[in-house]
Each structure stands twice: as C-alpha cells, then as structure tokens.
Amino acid sequence: MAVGSPRYTVPGLSTKDGKQIISLLNMRLHALNDLALTLKHIHWNVVGPHFIAVHEMLDPQTVAVRAMADDTAERISALGGEPHGTPGALVAERTWDDYSLGRADALAHLGALDLVYTGIITEHRSAASKAADIDPVTEDLLIEHLRSLEQFQWFVRAHLEGAGGSLSTTGAETEQQAATAAVRKPAAKRTAKKTSRSKA
C-alpha cells in the first residue's frame, strides 16, 4: 500500500517530510508486528533441556515489542498518516520471509532468533539515522526501541556465546544455518591418555 501525503502533520514538519517519516515508520511497524508474532511462535514451539528458560524469557520480550509497535502506530497517526496494521498489509509490504523454524530445540531457535534481531536492529538503526535530520522525535522513539531490542539480543546471545566470547552462530547467513550451528557440539579434543604405569 503506497503512502500518500498526509493532509496535515505535526507542527514544524512539512507534509512532504511527514510522508517520508510515515513511510519509514510503517515498515518499522511491520517489522515489530512480525517480531512479536515470531517471538510468540518460538515461545510455543521451543523444546529441549533449555525449554523453560527460553519459554519464560520470550514472554516479556513479546510484551515489550507489542508496546513498541503500538508507539510506532500512534506516532504514524500523530504525523497524519495511516498505520498499516493488518496481517495482509504486513505480508504484502514486508521485504523478508517468514520465520523458518517450527518445533525445534531451544538453542536452534535462539540461533535463528539472533539473526532475526540482527535484521530488526540494523533496519531500526538505518531508519533512526534517516529520521535524524527530519524529525528528531521519531529518531528518539526509534532509539528508545533500540535500547530494548539490543538488550533482548544480548539475552539471546548469552545462550550462544562460548567461554572464549565467540558466538556459535558466527558466519551463519540463514536462520537454518544459525539453528544448526547453535546446536552443534564442538568436537571433543582428542588427547592421548597417560597411564600411571609404564612398561619397563
């Protein structure tokens, strides 16, 4: 759905600039709505030894992301725009595919979710940068979201980080690759056994 020029916008902003910000925010709204649904999907489909930790970690994230979506939609309305909040608009206008994992091990889901968060955060940062010179209020809103989104990714990455500080999913480019890397056990170091007895 194309964004038309608003008939009015907030004081100090032209309707042309308002249209640009509304367009930016509509895509962020889609991303946040999609993220909230993905978090709930993972919450329902996670299994394995880390089930309860991940299951309970995701609910507060879902609530927070839904609040971010609400703030984004209300900002669009305040700018004189129309938030596109229907499932059909989300599917038609998004530039990414559906989350690809179903019922799976908790670490597999966290590996894939790390990539989801990377995409959301990268695009949120880009939108905040574009908004900076046009509408600092929208920039501030997106920065506020980023504080929480980056913290949530840190929570996810804590499950994927080894003692040496590296992520098990480093180099993964797809959710499936990240999921596989997250559950792969590191190869055991083979060391020669030493015996206390030696042959004379």
PDB file of C-alpha atoms in Angstrom:
ATOM      1  CA  MET A   1       0.000   0.000   0.000  1.00  0.00           C
ATOM      2  CA  ALA A   2       1.571   3.258  -1.101  1.00  0.00           C
ATOM      3  CA  VAL A   3       1.843   6.035   1.454  1.00  0.00           C
ATOM      4  CA  GLY A   4       0.068   9.194   0.323  1.00  0.00           C
ATOM      5  CA  SER A   5       0.955  12.658   1.513  1.00  0.00           C
ATOM      6  CA  PRO A   6      -0.808  13.438   4.772  1.00  0.00           C
ATOM      7  CA  ARG A   7      -3.292  16.335   4.749  1.00  0.00           C
ATOM      8  CA  TYR A   8      -1.603  17.624   7.907  1.00  0.00           C
ATOM      9  CA  THR A   9       1.326  16.688  10.112  1.00  0.00           C
ATOM     10  CA  VAL A  10       2.954  17.811  13.367  1.00  0.00           C
ATOM     11  CA  PRO A  11       3.967  21.495  13.765  1.00  0.00           C
ATOM     12  CA  GLY A  12       7.396  22.304  12.348  1.00  0.00           C
ATOM     13  CA  LEU A  13       7.342  19.441   9.829  1.00  0.00           C
ATOM     14  CA  SER A  14       6.253  19.753   6.191  1.00  0.00           C
ATOM     15  CA  THR A  15       3.732  17.272   4.830  1.00  0.00           C
ATOM     16  CA  LYS A  16       6.430  16.107   2.383  1.00  0.00           C
ATOM     17  CA  ASP A  17       8.758  15.274   5.264  1.00  0.00           C
ATOM     18  CA  GLY A  18       5.844  13.829   7.205  1.00  0.00           C
ATOM     19  CA  LYS A  19       5.153  11.439   4.322  1.00  0.00           C
ATOM     20  CA  GLN A  20       8.780  10.270   4.351  1.00  0.00           C
ATOM     21  CA  ILE A  21       8.725   9.595   8.092  1.00  0.00           C
ATOM     22  CA  ILE A  22       5.353   7.831   7.873  1.00  0.00           C
ATOM     23  CA  SER A  23       6.774   5.541   5.178  1.00  0.00           C
ATOM     24  CA  LEU A  24       9.796   4.737   7.372  1.00  0.00           C
ATOM     25  CA  LEU A  25       7.595   4.056  10.376  1.00  0.00           C
ATOM     26  CA  ASN A  26       5.143   1.839   8.503  1.00  0.00           C
ATOM     27  CA  MET A  27       7.996  -0.547   7.671  1.00  0.00           C
ATOM     28  CA  ARG A  28       9.190  -0.473  11.283  1.00  0.00           C
ATOM     29  CA  LEU A  29       5.615  -1.219  12.362  1.00  0.00           C
ATOM     30  CA  HIS A  30       5.565  -4.273  10.089  1.00  0.00           C
ATOM     31  CA  ALA A  31       8.921  -5.416  11.449  1.00  0.00           C
ATOM     32  CA  LEU A  32       7.802  -5.048  15.068  1.00  0.00           C
ATOM     33  CA  ASN A  33       4.463  -6.793  14.479  1.00  0.00           C
ATOM     34  CA  ASP A  34       6.306  -9.604  12.707  1.00  0.00           C
ATOM     35  CA  LEU A  35       8.834  -9.847  15.556  1.00  0.00           C
ATOM     36  CA  ALA A  36       6.077 -10.062  18.188  1.00  0.00           C
ATOM     37  CA  LEU A  37       4.436 -12.916  16.259  1.00  0.00           C
ATOM     38  CA  THR A  38       7.787 -14.660  15.769  1.00  0.00           C
ATOM     39  CA  LEU A  39       8.622 -14.433  19.478  1.00  0.00           C
ATOM     40  CA  LYS A  40       5.259 -15.995  20.360  1.00  0.00           C
ATOM     41  CA  HIS A  41       5.754 -18.691  17.701  1.00  0.00           C
ATOM     42  CA  ILE A  42       9.111 -19.607  19.246  1.00  0.00           C
ATOM     43  CA  HIS A  43       7.591 -19.496  22.755  1.00  0.00           C
ATOM     44  CA  TRP A  44       5.053 -22.140  21.656  1.00  0.00           C
ATOM     45  CA  ASN A  45       7.466 -24.342  19.668  1.00  0.00           C
ATOM     46  CA  VAL A  46      10.634 -24.460  21.751  1.00  0.00           C
ATOM     47  CA  VAL A  47      11.662 -27.850  23.188  1.00  0.00           C
ATOM     48  CA  GLY A  48      14.671 -29.439  24.851  1.00  0.00           C
ATOM     49  CA  PRO A  49      16.669 -29.018  28.055  1.00  0.00           C
ATOM     50  CA  HIS A  50      16.643 -25.206  27.852  1.00  0.00           C
ATOM     51  CA  PHE A  51      12.868 -25.100  27.301  1.00  0.00           C
ATOM     52  CA  ILE A  52      11.723 -23.318  30.445  1.00  0.00           C
ATOM     53  CA  ALA A  53      14.479 -20.683  30.413  1.00  0.00           C
ATOM     54  CA  VAL A  54      13.763 -19.713  26.802  1.00  0.00           C
ATOM     55  CA  HIS A  55       9.986 -20.106  27.096  1.00  0.00           C
ATOM     56  CA  GLU A  56       9.876 -17.693  30.042  1.00  0.00           C
ATOM     57  CA  MET A  57      12.489 -15.290  28.619  1.00  0.00           C
ATOM     58  CA  LEU A  58      10.420 -14.622  25.486  1.00  0.00           C
ATOM     59  CA  ASP A  59       7.122 -13.522  27.044  1.00  0.00           C
ATOM     60  CA  PRO A  60       8.429 -10.194  28.448  1.00  0.00           C
ATOM     61  CA  GLN A  61      10.147  -9.541  25.119  1.00  0.00           C
ATOM     62  CA  THR A  62       6.859 -10.123  23.298  1.00  0.00           C
ATOM     63  CA  VAL A  63       5.014  -7.701  25.585  1.00  0.00           C
ATOM     64  CA  ALA A  64       7.706  -5.040  25.118  1.00  0.00           C
ATOM     65  CA  VAL A  65       7.783  -5.435  21.325  1.00  0.00           C
ATOM     66  CA  ARG A  66       3.987  -5.152  21.143  1.00  0.00           C
ATOM     67  CA  ALA A  67       4.250  -1.884  23.096  1.00  0.00           C
ATOM     68  CA  MET A  68       6.887  -0.664  20.603  1.00  0.00           C
ATOM     69  CA  ALA A  69       4.513  -1.468  17.735  1.00  0.00           C
ATOM     70  CA  ASP A  70       1.740   0.466  19.476  1.00  0.00           C
ATOM     71  CA  ASP A  71       4.015   3.502  19.986  1.00  0.00           C
ATOM     72  CA  THR A  72       5.065   3.337  16.332  1.00  0.00           C
ATOM     73  CA  ALA A  73       1.475   3.175  15.082  1.00  0.00           C
ATOM     74  CA  GLU A  74       0.463   6.092  17.297  1.00  0.00           C
ATOM     75  CA  ARG A  75       3.392   8.150  16.013  1.00  0.00           C
ATOM     76  CA  ILE A  76       2.248   7.464  12.433  1.00  0.00           C
ATOM     77  CA  SER A  77      -1.237   8.676  13.343  1.00  0.00           C
ATOM     78  CA  ALA A  78       0.141  11.771  15.081  1.00  0.00           C
ATOM     79  CA  LEU A  79       2.018  12.609  11.882  1.00  0.00           C
ATOM     80  CA  GLY A  80      -1.277  12.495   9.969  1.00  0.00           C
ATOM     81  CA  GLY A  81      -0.677   9.064   8.500  1.00  0.00           C
ATOM     82  CA  GLU A  82      -2.469   5.743   8.495  1.00  0.00           C
ATOM     83  CA  PRO A  83      -0.795   2.826  10.278  1.00  0.00           C
ATOM     84  CA  HIS A  84      -0.951  -0.373   8.219  1.00  0.00           C
ATOM     85  CA  GLY A  85      -1.602  -2.886  10.982  1.00  0.00           C
ATOM     86  CA  THR A  86      -3.440  -5.708   9.223  1.00  0.00           C
ATOM     87  CA  PRO A  87      -1.854  -9.126   8.549  1.00  0.00           C
ATOM     88  CA  GLY A  88      -2.482  -8.625   4.825  1.00  0.00           C
ATOM     89  CA  ALA A  89      -0.574  -5.331   4.763  1.00  0.00           C
ATOM     90  CA  LEU A  90       2.301  -6.898   6.698  1.00  0.00           C
ATOM     91  CA  VAL A  91       2.639  -9.813   4.274  1.00  0.00           C
ATOM     92  CA  ALA A  92       2.187  -7.632   1.164  1.00  0.00           C
ATOM     93  CA  GLU A  93       4.645  -4.898   2.171  1.00  0.00           C
ATOM     94  CA  ARG A  94       7.393  -6.695   4.092  1.00  0.00           C
ATOM     95  CA  THR A  95      10.753  -7.361   2.438  1.00  0.00           C
ATOM     96  CA  TRP A  96      11.638 -10.550   4.362  1.00  0.00           C
ATOM     97  CA  ASP A  97      10.392 -14.138   4.510  1.00  0.00           C
ATOM     98  CA  ASP A  98       8.511 -15.885   7.300  1.00  0.00           C
ATOM     99  CA  TYR A  99      10.477 -17.280  10.209  1.00  0.00           C
ATOM    100  CA  SER A 100      11.607 -20.702   9.044  1.00  0.00           C
ATOM    101  CA  LEU A 101      11.744 -22.930  12.140  1.00  0.00           C
ATOM    102  CA  GLY A 102       8.861 -24.914  13.606  1.00  0.00           C
ATOM    103  CA  ARG A 103       9.125 -27.188  16.634  1.00  0.00           C
ATOM    104  CA  ALA A 104      12.834 -27.238  17.457  1.00  0.00           C
ATOM    105  CA  ASP A 105      15.464 -27.286  20.176  1.00  0.00           C
ATOM    106  CA  ALA A 106      15.733 -24.113  22.252  1.00  0.00           C
ATOM    107  CA  LEU A 107      19.283 -23.386  21.105  1.00  0.00           C
ATOM    108  CA  ALA A 108      18.296 -23.843  17.461  1.00  0.00           C
ATOM    109  CA  HIS A 109      15.540 -21.267  17.892  1.00  0.00           C
ATOM    110  CA  LEU A 110      17.913 -18.873  19.667  1.00  0.00           C
ATOM    111  CA  GLY A 111      20.439 -19.182  16.847  1.00  0.00           C
ATOM    112  CA  ALA A 112      17.761 -18.276  14.316  1.00  0.00           C
ATOM    113  CA  LEU A 113      16.298 -15.556  16.556  1.00  0.00           C
ATOM    114  CA  ASP A 114      19.722 -13.908  16.812  1.00  0.00           C
ATOM    115  CA  LEU A 115      19.613 -13.353  13.033  1.00  0.00           C
ATOM    116  CA  VAL A 116      16.063 -12.008  13.291  1.00  0.00           C
ATOM    117  CA  TYR A 117      17.186  -9.485  15.910  1.00  0.00           C
ATOM    118  CA  THR A 118      20.200  -8.523  13.794  1.00  0.00           C
ATOM    119  CA  GLY A 119      17.893  -7.694  10.882  1.00  0.00           C
ATOM    120  CA  ILE A 120      15.446  -5.708  13.019  1.00  0.00           C
ATOM    121  CA  ILE A 121      18.183  -3.756  14.803  1.00  0.00           C
ATOM    122  CA  THR A 122      20.083  -2.975  11.594  1.00  0.00           C
ATOM    123  CA  GLU A 123      16.951  -1.602   9.913  1.00  0.00           C
ATOM    124  CA  HIS A 124      15.877   0.296  13.042  1.00  0.00           C
ATOM    125  CA  ARG A 125      19.306   1.970  13.163  1.00  0.00           C
ATOM    126  CA  SER A 126      19.042   2.870   9.483  1.00  0.00           C
ATOM    127  CA  ALA A 127      15.565   4.357   9.992  1.00  0.00           C
ATOM    128  CA  ALA A 128      16.743   6.326  13.044  1.00  0.00           C
ATOM    129  CA  SER A 129      19.636   7.724  11.009  1.00  0.00           C
ATOM    130  CA  LYS A 130      17.292   8.775   8.173  1.00  0.00           C
ATOM    131  CA  ALA A 131      14.874  10.380  10.652  1.00  0.00           C
ATOM    132  CA  ALA A 132      17.617  12.286  12.489  1.00  0.00           C
ATOM    133  CA  ASP A 133      17.742  15.327  10.187  1.00  0.00           C
ATOM    134  CA  ILE A 134      13.989  15.403   9.531  1.00  0.00           C
ATOM    135  CA  ASP A 135      12.199  14.505  12.757  1.00  0.00           C
ATOM    136  CA  PRO A 136      14.216  14.135  15.976  1.00  0.00           C
ATOM    137  CA  VAL A 137      11.089  12.997  17.844  1.00  0.00           C
ATOM    138  CA  THR A 138      10.802   9.925  15.606  1.00  0.00           C
ATOM    139  CA  GLU A 139      14.563   9.401  15.876  1.00  0.00           C
ATOM    140  CA  ASP A 140      14.209   9.438  19.671  1.00  0.00           C
ATOM    141  CA  LEU A 141      11.365   6.890  19.507  1.00  0.00           C
ATOM    142  CA  LEU A 142      13.464   4.516  17.407  1.00  0.00           C
ATOM    143  CA  ILE A 143      16.495   4.952  19.675  1.00  0.00           C
ATOM    144  CA  GLU A 144      14.307   4.081  22.656  1.00  0.00           C
ATOM    145  CA  HIS A 145      13.257   0.888  20.855  1.00  0.00           C
ATOM    146  CA  LEU A 146      16.876   0.079  20.049  1.00  0.00           C
ATOM    147  CA  ARG A 147      17.872   0.164  23.718  1.00  0.00           C
ATOM    148  CA  SER A 148      15.464  -2.680  24.445  1.00  0.00           C
ATOM    149  CA  LEU A 149      15.961  -4.580  21.185  1.00  0.00           C
ATOM    150  CA  GLU A 150      19.726  -4.657  21.664  1.00  0.00           C
ATOM    151  CA  GLN A 151      19.284  -5.825  25.256  1.00  0.00           C
ATOM    152  CA  PHE A 152      16.960  -8.611  24.105  1.00  0.00           C
ATOM    153  CA  GLN A 153      19.532  -9.725  21.542  1.00  0.00           C
ATOM    154  CA  TRP A 154      22.154  -9.754  24.296  1.00  0.00           C
ATOM    155  CA  PHE A 155      19.901 -12.106  26.310  1.00  0.00           C
ATOM    156  CA  VAL A 156      19.624 -14.386  23.273  1.00  0.00           C
ATOM    157  CA  ARG A 157      23.349 -14.262  22.549  1.00  0.00           C
ATOM    158  CA  ALA A 158      24.233 -15.163  26.142  1.00  0.00           C
ATOM    159  CA  HIS A 159      22.935 -18.664  25.305  1.00  0.00           C
ATOM    160  CA  LEU A 160      25.044 -18.820  22.137  1.00  0.00           C
ATOM    161  CA  GLU A 161      28.305 -17.434  23.499  1.00  0.00           C
ATOM    162  CA  GLY A 162      31.174 -19.707  24.449  1.00  0.00           C
ATOM    163  CA  ALA A 163      33.532 -19.174  27.363  1.00  0.00           C
ATOM    164  CA  GLY A 164      36.013 -17.543  24.979  1.00  0.00           C
ATOM    165  CA  GLY A 165      33.498 -14.890  23.956  1.00  0.00           C
ATOM    166  CA  SER A 166      32.662 -16.106  20.449  1.00  0.00           C
ATOM    167  CA  LEU A 167      29.166 -16.870  19.166  1.00  0.00           C
ATOM    168  CA  SER A 168      28.407 -20.392  17.979  1.00  0.00           C
ATOM    169  CA  THR A 169      26.472 -18.880  15.054  1.00  0.00           C
ATOM    170  CA  THR A 170      29.237 -16.646  13.704  1.00  0.00           C
ATOM    171  CA  GLY A 171      29.191 -16.700   9.908  1.00  0.00           C
ATOM    172  CA  ALA A 172      25.650 -18.085   9.585  1.00  0.00           C
ATOM    173  CA  GLU A 173      23.685 -16.305   6.847  1.00  0.00           C
ATOM    174  CA  THR A 174      20.314 -18.027   7.136  1.00  0.00           C
ATOM    175  CA  GLU A 175      18.099 -18.991  10.057  1.00  0.00           C
ATOM    176  CA  GLN A 176      18.609 -22.681   9.237  1.00  0.00           C
ATOM    177  CA  GLN A 177      22.398 -22.289   9.221  1.00  0.00           C
ATOM    178  CA  ALA A 178      22.282 -20.416  12.535  1.00  0.00           C
ATOM    179  CA  ALA A 179      19.989 -23.048  14.058  1.00  0.00           C
ATOM    180  CA  THR A 180      22.318 -25.871  13.011  1.00  0.00           C
ATOM    181  CA  ALA A 181      25.409 -24.052  14.276  1.00  0.00           C
ATOM    182  CA  ALA A 182      23.767 -23.266  17.626  1.00  0.00           C
ATOM    183  CA  VAL A 183      23.079 -26.919  18.468  1.00  0.00           C
ATOM    184  CA  ARG A 184      26.298 -28.373  17.046  1.00  0.00           C
ATOM    185  CA  LYS A 185      28.547 -29.707  19.772  1.00  0.00           C
ATOM    186  CA  PRO A 186      32.192 -28.675  19.483  1.00  0.00           C
ATOM    187  CA  ALA A 187      34.452 -31.553  18.541  1.00  0.00           C
ATOM    188  CA  ALA A 188      35.979 -33.119  21.617  1.00  0.00           C
ATOM    189  CA  LYS A 189      39.679 -32.605  21.932  1.00  0.00           C
ATOM    190  CA  ARG A 190      41.447 -35.840  21.472  1.00  0.00           C
ATOM    191  CA  THR A 191      44.330 -36.200  23.832  1.00  0.00           C
ATOM    192  CA  ALA A 192      46.453 -39.234  24.344  1.00  0.00           C
ATOM    193  CA  LYS A 193      45.750 -40.975  27.615  1.00  0.00           C
ATOM    194  CA  LYS A 194      48.583 -41.041  30.034  1.00  0.00           C
ATOM    195  CA  THR A 195      48.854 -44.020  32.314  1.00  0.00           C
ATOM    196  CA  SER A 196      50.471 -44.085  35.689  1.00  0.00           C
ATOM    197  CA  ARG A 197      52.132 -47.351  34.765  1.00  0.00           C
ATOM    198  CA  SER A 198      54.746 -47.654  32.135  1.00  0.00           C
ATOM    199  CA  LYS A 199      56.346 -50.698  30.660  1.00  0.00           C
ATOM    200  CA  ALA A 200      59.976 -51.188  31.568  1.00  0.00           C
TER     201      ALA A 200
END
